């Protein structure tokens, strides 16, 4: 059974800092890995999707990497802004079924 | 496109009552997913459909939960009878293909007293 862990559970940084959020998964037989953002009381917004054959994906100030062999993914946020404050979730997509297994998320606070 | 639409956004009901949550997926998406989010357990997949057919309902917690998709543009998740431990946020999501990017609705916050 796939298990996804995110560390740290919460992170507080000053504005402008570069930061890394970590995600690990136990079953490397994934089809892809997605990073989502969730604002308080809102739904999930997809940020980046990395296919199992890819090593990384970039969108603006966000860069996500994937290392299947070690069961790890990282989300790098450059030059953080207060508007980046949210909970970030990673989710691994199983290869044999279409199930997304989510981590518990990292609550990010960017202080002005 | 308006995105995934869910209704109601908030639902407060008493224990023992029937609750029906509704979802309209993005037009053209063949897959629809129902999730539940709680502080203790995080986000969990309850059931998903492909072309209106339920494929995997192994995440449905009990027989009190049921889901239907009568057509490509509408799905319901029903809880009968509801219990306080069912209180959670229920999300619906859809995707073009199974492993493609999933798009989430705003969720329904259910409170059972």
mmCIF file of C-alpha atoms in Angstrom:
data_model
loop_
_atom_site.group_PDB
_atom_site.id
_atom_site.type_symbol
_atom_site.label_atom_id
_atom_site.label_comp_id
_atom_site.label_asym_id
_atom_site.label_seq_id
_atom_site.Cartn_x
_atom_site.Cartn_y
_atom_site.Cartn_z
ATOM 1 C CA UNK A 1 0.000 0.000 0.000
ATOM 2 C CA UNK A 2 1.379 3.371 -1.047
ATOM 3 C CA UNK A 3 2.211 5.805 1.748
ATOM 4 C CA UNK A 4 3.157 9.427 1.153
ATOM 5 C CA UNK A 5 4.943 11.515 3.768
ATOM 6 C CA UNK A 6 5.606 15.239 3.713
ATOM 7 C CA UNK A 7 8.211 16.988 5.791
ATOM 8 C CA UNK A 8 8.052 19.443 7.415
ATOM 9 C CA UNK A 9 4.405 19.627 8.497
ATOM 10 C CA UNK A 10 4.707 23.402 8.822
ATOM 11 C CA UNK A 11 7.222 25.961 7.666
ATOM 12 C CA UNK A 12 7.478 29.695 8.299
ATOM 13 C CA UNK A 13 9.889 31.829 6.277
ATOM 14 C CA UNK A 14 10.510 35.525 5.617
ATOM 15 C CA UNK A 15 9.512 36.962 2.265
ATOM 16 C CA UNK A 16 12.095 36.550 -0.468
ATOM 17 C CA UNK A 17 13.570 33.308 0.829
ATOM 18 C CA UNK A 18 14.035 30.277 -1.406
ATOM 19 C CA UNK A 19 12.579 27.125 0.128
ATOM 20 C CA UNK A 20 12.204 23.397 -0.425
ATOM 21 C CA UNK A 21 9.282 21.177 0.490
ATOM 22 C CA UNK A 22 9.879 17.446 0.711
ATOM 23 C CA UNK A 23 7.710 14.486 -0.226
ATOM 24 C CA UNK A 24 8.549 10.794 0.039
ATOM 25 C CA UNK A 25 6.608 7.751 -1.132
ATOM 26 C CA UNK A 26 7.031 4.063 -0.335
ATOM 27 C CA UNK A 27 6.079 2.423 -3.645
ATOM 28 C CA UNK A 28 8.245 3.578 -6.530
ATOM 29 C CA UNK A 29 5.915 2.038 -9.140
ATOM 30 C CA UNK A 30 4.127 5.317 -9.699
ATOM 31 C CA UNK A 31 2.715 6.690 -12.918
ATOM 32 C CA UNK A 32 3.185 10.311 -11.956
ATOM 33 C CA UNK A 33 3.447 12.642 -8.997
ATOM 34 C CA UNK A 34 1.437 15.812 -8.530
ATOM 35 C CA UNK A 35 1.911 18.844 -6.332
ATOM 36 C CA UNK A 36 -1.164 20.765 -5.236
ATOM 37 C CA UNK A 37 -1.822 23.969 -3.377
ATOM 38 C CA UNK A 38 -4.751 24.333 -0.971
ATOM 39 C CA UNK A 39 -5.842 27.665 0.439
ATOM 40 C CA UNK A 40 -7.890 27.725 3.675
ATOM 41 C CA UNK A 41 -11.471 26.652 3.050
ATOM 42 C CA UNK A 42 -10.811 26.111 -0.636
ATOM 43 C CA UNK A 43 -10.295 23.227 -3.001
ATOM 44 C CA UNK A 44 -7.012 21.974 -4.414
ATOM 45 C CA UNK A 45 -5.196 23.673 -7.263
ATOM 46 C CA UNK A 46 -2.807 21.570 -9.310
ATOM 47 C CA UNK A 47 0.642 23.168 -9.507
ATOM 48 C CA UNK A 48 2.856 20.652 -11.258
ATOM 49 C CA UNK A 49 2.609 17.105 -12.546
ATOM 50 C CA UNK A 50 5.751 15.047 -13.121
ATOM 51 C CA UNK A 51 5.474 11.908 -15.213
ATOM 52 C CA UNK A 52 7.412 8.892 -13.975
ATOM 53 C CA UNK A 53 9.795 9.213 -16.929
ATOM 54 C CA UNK A 54 10.615 12.823 -16.097
ATOM 55 C CA UNK A 55 13.060 14.227 -13.596
ATOM 56 C CA UNK A 56 11.567 17.659 -13.082
ATOM 57 C CA UNK A 57 8.956 20.200 -14.075
ATOM 58 C CA UNK A 58 9.028 23.967 -13.834
ATOM 59 C CA UNK A 59 6.321 26.594 -13.713
ATOM 60 C CA UNK A 60 7.339 30.164 -12.978
ATOM 61 C CA UNK A 61 8.980 30.275 -9.560
ATOM 62 C CA UNK A 62 8.135 26.631 -8.878
ATOM 63 C CA UNK A 63 10.309 23.661 -9.689
ATOM 64 C CA UNK A 64 9.432 20.095 -8.784
ATOM 65 C CA UNK A 65 11.829 17.171 -9.036
ATOM 66 C CA UNK A 66 11.231 13.451 -8.931
ATOM 67 C CA UNK A 67 13.615 10.650 -7.983
ATOM 68 C CA UNK A 68 11.689 7.399 -8.320
ATOM 69 C CA UNK A 69 14.545 5.188 -7.195
ATOM 70 C CA UNK A 70 14.759 6.901 -3.832
ATOM 71 C CA UNK A 71 11.032 7.525 -3.566
ATOM 72 C CA UNK A 72 11.396 11.281 -3.229
ATOM 73 C CA UNK A 73 10.098 14.482 -4.721
ATOM 74 C CA UNK A 74 10.855 18.072 -3.846
ATOM 75 C CA UNK A 75 9.056 21.315 -4.565
ATOM 76 C CA UNK A 76 11.351 24.305 -4.796
ATOM 77 C CA UNK A 77 9.833 27.782 -4.447
ATOM 78 C CA UNK A 78 12.078 30.659 -5.428
ATOM 79 C CA UNK A 79 11.814 34.159 -3.993
ATOM 80 C CA UNK A 80 8.822 33.337 -1.806
ATOM 81 C CA UNK A 81 5.997 35.858 -1.445
ATOM 82 C CA UNK A 82 3.229 36.254 1.169
ATOM 83 C CA UNK A 83 0.770 35.089 -1.504
ATOM 84 C CA UNK A 84 2.522 31.725 -1.516
ATOM 85 C CA UNK A 85 1.163 31.054 1.974
ATOM 86 C CA UNK A 86 -0.981 27.921 1.744
ATOM 87 C CA UNK A 87 -0.868 24.193 2.355
ATOM 88 C CA UNK A 88 1.103 22.268 -0.248
ATOM 89 C CA UNK A 89 0.217 18.648 -0.873
ATOM 90 C CA UNK A 90 1.963 16.042 -2.926
ATOM 91 C CA UNK A 91 0.183 13.013 -4.318
ATOM 92 C CA UNK A 92 1.505 9.874 -5.957
ATOM 93 C CA UNK A 93 -0.472 8.273 -8.771
ATOM 94 C CA UNK A 94 -0.382 4.469 -8.664
ATOM 95 C CA UNK A 95 0.624 2.553 -11.770
ATOM 96 C CA UNK A 96 -1.948 -0.223 -11.578
ATOM 97 C CA UNK A 97 -4.932 1.903 -10.712
ATOM 98 C CA UNK A 98 -5.936 5.507 -10.993
ATOM 99 C CA UNK A 99 -5.651 6.331 -7.322
ATOM 100 C CA UNK A 100 -3.956 9.406 -5.995
ATOM 101 C CA UNK A 101 -2.412 8.847 -2.571
ATOM 102 C CA UNK A 102 -1.921 12.138 -0.761
ATOM 103 C CA UNK A 103 0.509 13.267 1.869
ATOM 104 C CA UNK A 104 -0.788 15.248 4.858
ATOM 105 C CA UNK A 105 0.672 18.456 3.432
ATOM 106 C CA UNK A 106 3.084 21.200 4.467
ATOM 107 C CA UNK A 107 1.557 24.405 5.822
ATOM 108 C CA UNK A 108 3.690 27.245 4.457
ATOM 109 C CA UNK A 109 3.596 30.742 5.906
ATOM 110 C CA UNK A 110 5.574 33.487 4.179
ATOM 111 C CA UNK A 111 5.951 36.522 6.412
ATOM 112 C CA UNK A 112 6.178 40.008 4.868
ATOM 113 C CA UNK B 1 -15.169 26.124 -18.506
ATOM 114 C CA UNK B 2 -16.514 26.743 -14.996
ATOM 115 C CA UNK B 3 -14.430 23.959 -13.491
ATOM 116 C CA UNK B 4 -15.756 21.240 -11.236
ATOM 117 C CA UNK B 5 -18.918 22.363 -9.503
ATOM 118 C CA UNK B 6 -20.057 21.029 -6.150
ATOM 119 C CA UNK B 7 -23.189 21.686 -4.144
ATOM 120 C CA UNK B 8 -23.975 22.499 -1.485
ATOM 121 C CA UNK B 9 -20.839 24.248 -0.249
ATOM 122 C CA UNK B 10 -21.837 23.778 3.349
ATOM 123 C CA UNK B 11 -24.202 21.258 4.895
ATOM 124 C CA UNK B 12 -25.209 20.997 8.524
ATOM 125 C CA UNK B 13 -27.443 18.122 9.481
ATOM 126 C CA UNK B 14 -28.441 16.063 12.462
ATOM 127 C CA UNK B 15 -27.285 12.546 13.095
ATOM 128 C CA UNK B 16 -29.482 10.002 11.357
ATOM 129 C CA UNK B 17 -30.477 12.260 8.472
ATOM 130 C CA UNK B 18 -29.761 11.509 4.840
ATOM 131 C CA UNK B 19 -27.186 13.705 3.135
ATOM 132 C CA UNK B 20 -26.709 14.061 -0.617
ATOM 133 C CA UNK B 21 -23.690 15.794 -2.098
ATOM 134 C CA UNK B 22 -23.617 16.743 -5.754
ATOM 135 C CA UNK B 23 -20.910 17.171 -8.344
ATOM 136 C CA UNK B 24 -20.711 18.335 -11.934
ATOM 137 C CA UNK B 25 -17.381 17.430 -13.562
ATOM 138 C CA UNK B 26 -15.607 19.393 -16.263
ATOM 139 C CA UNK B 27 -17.222 18.715 -19.613
ATOM 140 C CA UNK B 28 -15.375 16.057 -21.578
ATOM 141 C CA UNK B 29 -13.628 14.528 -18.586
ATOM 142 C CA UNK B 30 -14.070 10.767 -18.455
ATOM 143 C CA UNK B 31 -12.993 10.213 -14.864
ATOM 144 C CA UNK B 32 -14.685 11.419 -11.710
ATOM 145 C CA UNK B 33 -13.324 10.995 -8.182
ATOM 146 C CA UNK B 34 -14.828 11.519 -4.738
ATOM 147 C CA UNK B 35 -12.468 12.322 -1.846
ATOM 148 C CA UNK B 36 -12.896 13.008 1.845
ATOM 149 C CA UNK B 37 -10.567 15.271 3.829
ATOM 150 C CA UNK B 38 -10.232 15.224 7.616
ATOM 151 C CA UNK B 39 -7.560 16.562 9.922
ATOM 152 C CA UNK B 40 -6.759 13.090 11.204
ATOM 153 C CA UNK B 41 -6.625 11.149 7.960
ATOM 154 C CA UNK B 42 -5.919 13.812 5.355
ATOM 155 C CA UNK B 43 -7.324 13.323 1.841
ATOM 156 C CA UNK B 44 -8.678 9.883 1.040
ATOM 157 C CA UNK B 45 -10.137 8.552 -2.181
ATOM 158 C CA UNK B 46 -13.622 7.148 -1.633
ATOM 159 C CA UNK B 47 -14.647 6.037 -5.117
ATOM 160 C CA UNK B 48 -13.975 6.798 -8.754
ATOM 161 C CA UNK B 49 -15.904 6.429 -12.002
ATOM 162 C CA UNK B 50 -14.804 5.960 -15.587
ATOM 163 C CA UNK B 51 -17.390 6.833 -18.232
ATOM 164 C CA UNK B 52 -20.098 6.831 -15.552
ATOM 165 C CA UNK B 53 -19.213 3.341 -14.323
ATOM 166 C CA UNK B 54 -17.902 2.859 -10.765
ATOM 167 C CA UNK B 55 -14.434 1.314 -11.030
ATOM 168 C CA UNK B 56 -13.113 1.212 -7.485
ATOM 169 C CA UNK B 57 -15.178 1.832 -4.372
ATOM 170 C CA UNK B 58 -12.762 0.245 -1.924
ATOM 171 C CA UNK B 59 -12.367 3.564 -0.134
ATOM 172 C CA UNK B 60 -16.035 3.866 0.755
ATOM 173 C CA UNK B 61 -15.993 3.556 4.538
ATOM 174 C CA UNK B 62 -19.299 1.815 5.142
ATOM 175 C CA UNK B 63 -22.503 0.687 3.504
ATOM 176 C CA UNK B 64 -24.032 3.945 4.669
ATOM 177 C CA UNK B 65 -22.105 5.595 1.819
ATOM 178 C CA UNK B 66 -23.203 5.257 -1.793
ATOM 179 C CA UNK B 67 -22.318 7.063 -5.007
ATOM 180 C CA UNK B 68 -23.928 7.229 -8.402
ATOM 181 C CA UNK B 69 -23.166 8.780 -11.752
ATOM 182 C CA UNK B 70 -26.338 8.639 -13.869
ATOM 183 C CA UNK B 71 -24.750 10.605 -16.721
ATOM 184 C CA UNK B 72 -21.478 12.201 -17.758
ATOM 185 C CA UNK B 73 -22.312 15.542 -16.189
ATOM 186 C CA UNK B 74 -23.615 14.611 -12.750
ATOM 187 C CA UNK B 75 -22.672 12.519 -9.756
ATOM 188 C CA UNK B 76 -23.981 12.183 -6.217
ATOM 189 C CA UNK B 77 -22.510 10.937 -2.976
ATOM 190 C CA UNK B 78 -25.118 9.911 -0.437
ATOM 191 C CA UNK B 79 -24.742 9.158 3.256
ATOM 192 C CA UNK B 80 -27.656 7.448 4.938
ATOM 193 C CA UNK B 81 -27.920 7.592 7.893
ATOM 194 C CA UNK B 82 -25.324 10.238 8.678
ATOM 195 C CA UNK B 83 -23.181 10.136 11.826
ATOM 196 C CA UNK B 84 -21.035 12.785 13.557
ATOM 197 C CA UNK B 85 -17.836 10.999 12.447
ATOM 198 C CA UNK B 86 -18.843 11.672 8.831
ATOM 199 C CA UNK B 87 -18.112 15.363 9.399
ATOM 200 C CA UNK B 88 -15.432 16.313 6.873
ATOM 201 C CA UNK B 89 -14.849 18.170 3.639
ATOM 202 C CA UNK B 90 -15.880 16.125 0.609
ATOM 203 C CA UNK B 91 -14.199 16.904 -2.685
ATOM 204 C CA UNK B 92 -15.099 15.894 -6.187
ATOM 205 C CA UNK B 93 -12.443 15.881 -8.905
ATOM 206 C CA UNK B 94 -12.364 15.026 -12.579
ATOM 207 C CA UNK B 95 -9.725 14.252 -15.157
ATOM 208 C CA UNK B 96 -9.524 13.808 -18.903
ATOM 209 C CA UNK B 97 -7.865 10.410 -18.568
ATOM 210 C CA UNK B 98 -7.115 8.315 -15.502
ATOM 211 C CA UNK B 99 -3.500 9.304 -14.978
ATOM 212 C CA UNK B 100 -3.902 12.848 -16.198
ATOM 213 C CA UNK B 101 -4.061 15.953 -14.050
ATOM 214 C CA UNK B 102 -7.020 15.983 -11.676
ATOM 215 C CA UNK B 103 -9.093 19.118 -11.235
ATOM 216 C CA UNK B 104 -10.791 19.583 -7.893
ATOM 217 C CA UNK B 105 -14.037 21.260 -6.973
ATOM 218 C CA UNK B 106 -14.296 23.678 -4.035
ATOM 219 C CA UNK B 107 -15.576 20.957 -1.719
ATOM 220 C CA UNK B 108 -18.608 20.494 0.503
ATOM 221 C CA UNK B 109 -18.054 21.006 4.216
ATOM 222 C CA UNK B 110 -20.328 18.562 6.016
ATOM 223 C CA UNK B 111 -21.106 18.892 9.696
ATOM 224 C CA UNK B 112 -23.205 16.217 11.378
ATOM 225 C CA UNK B 113 -24.391 17.106 14.872
#
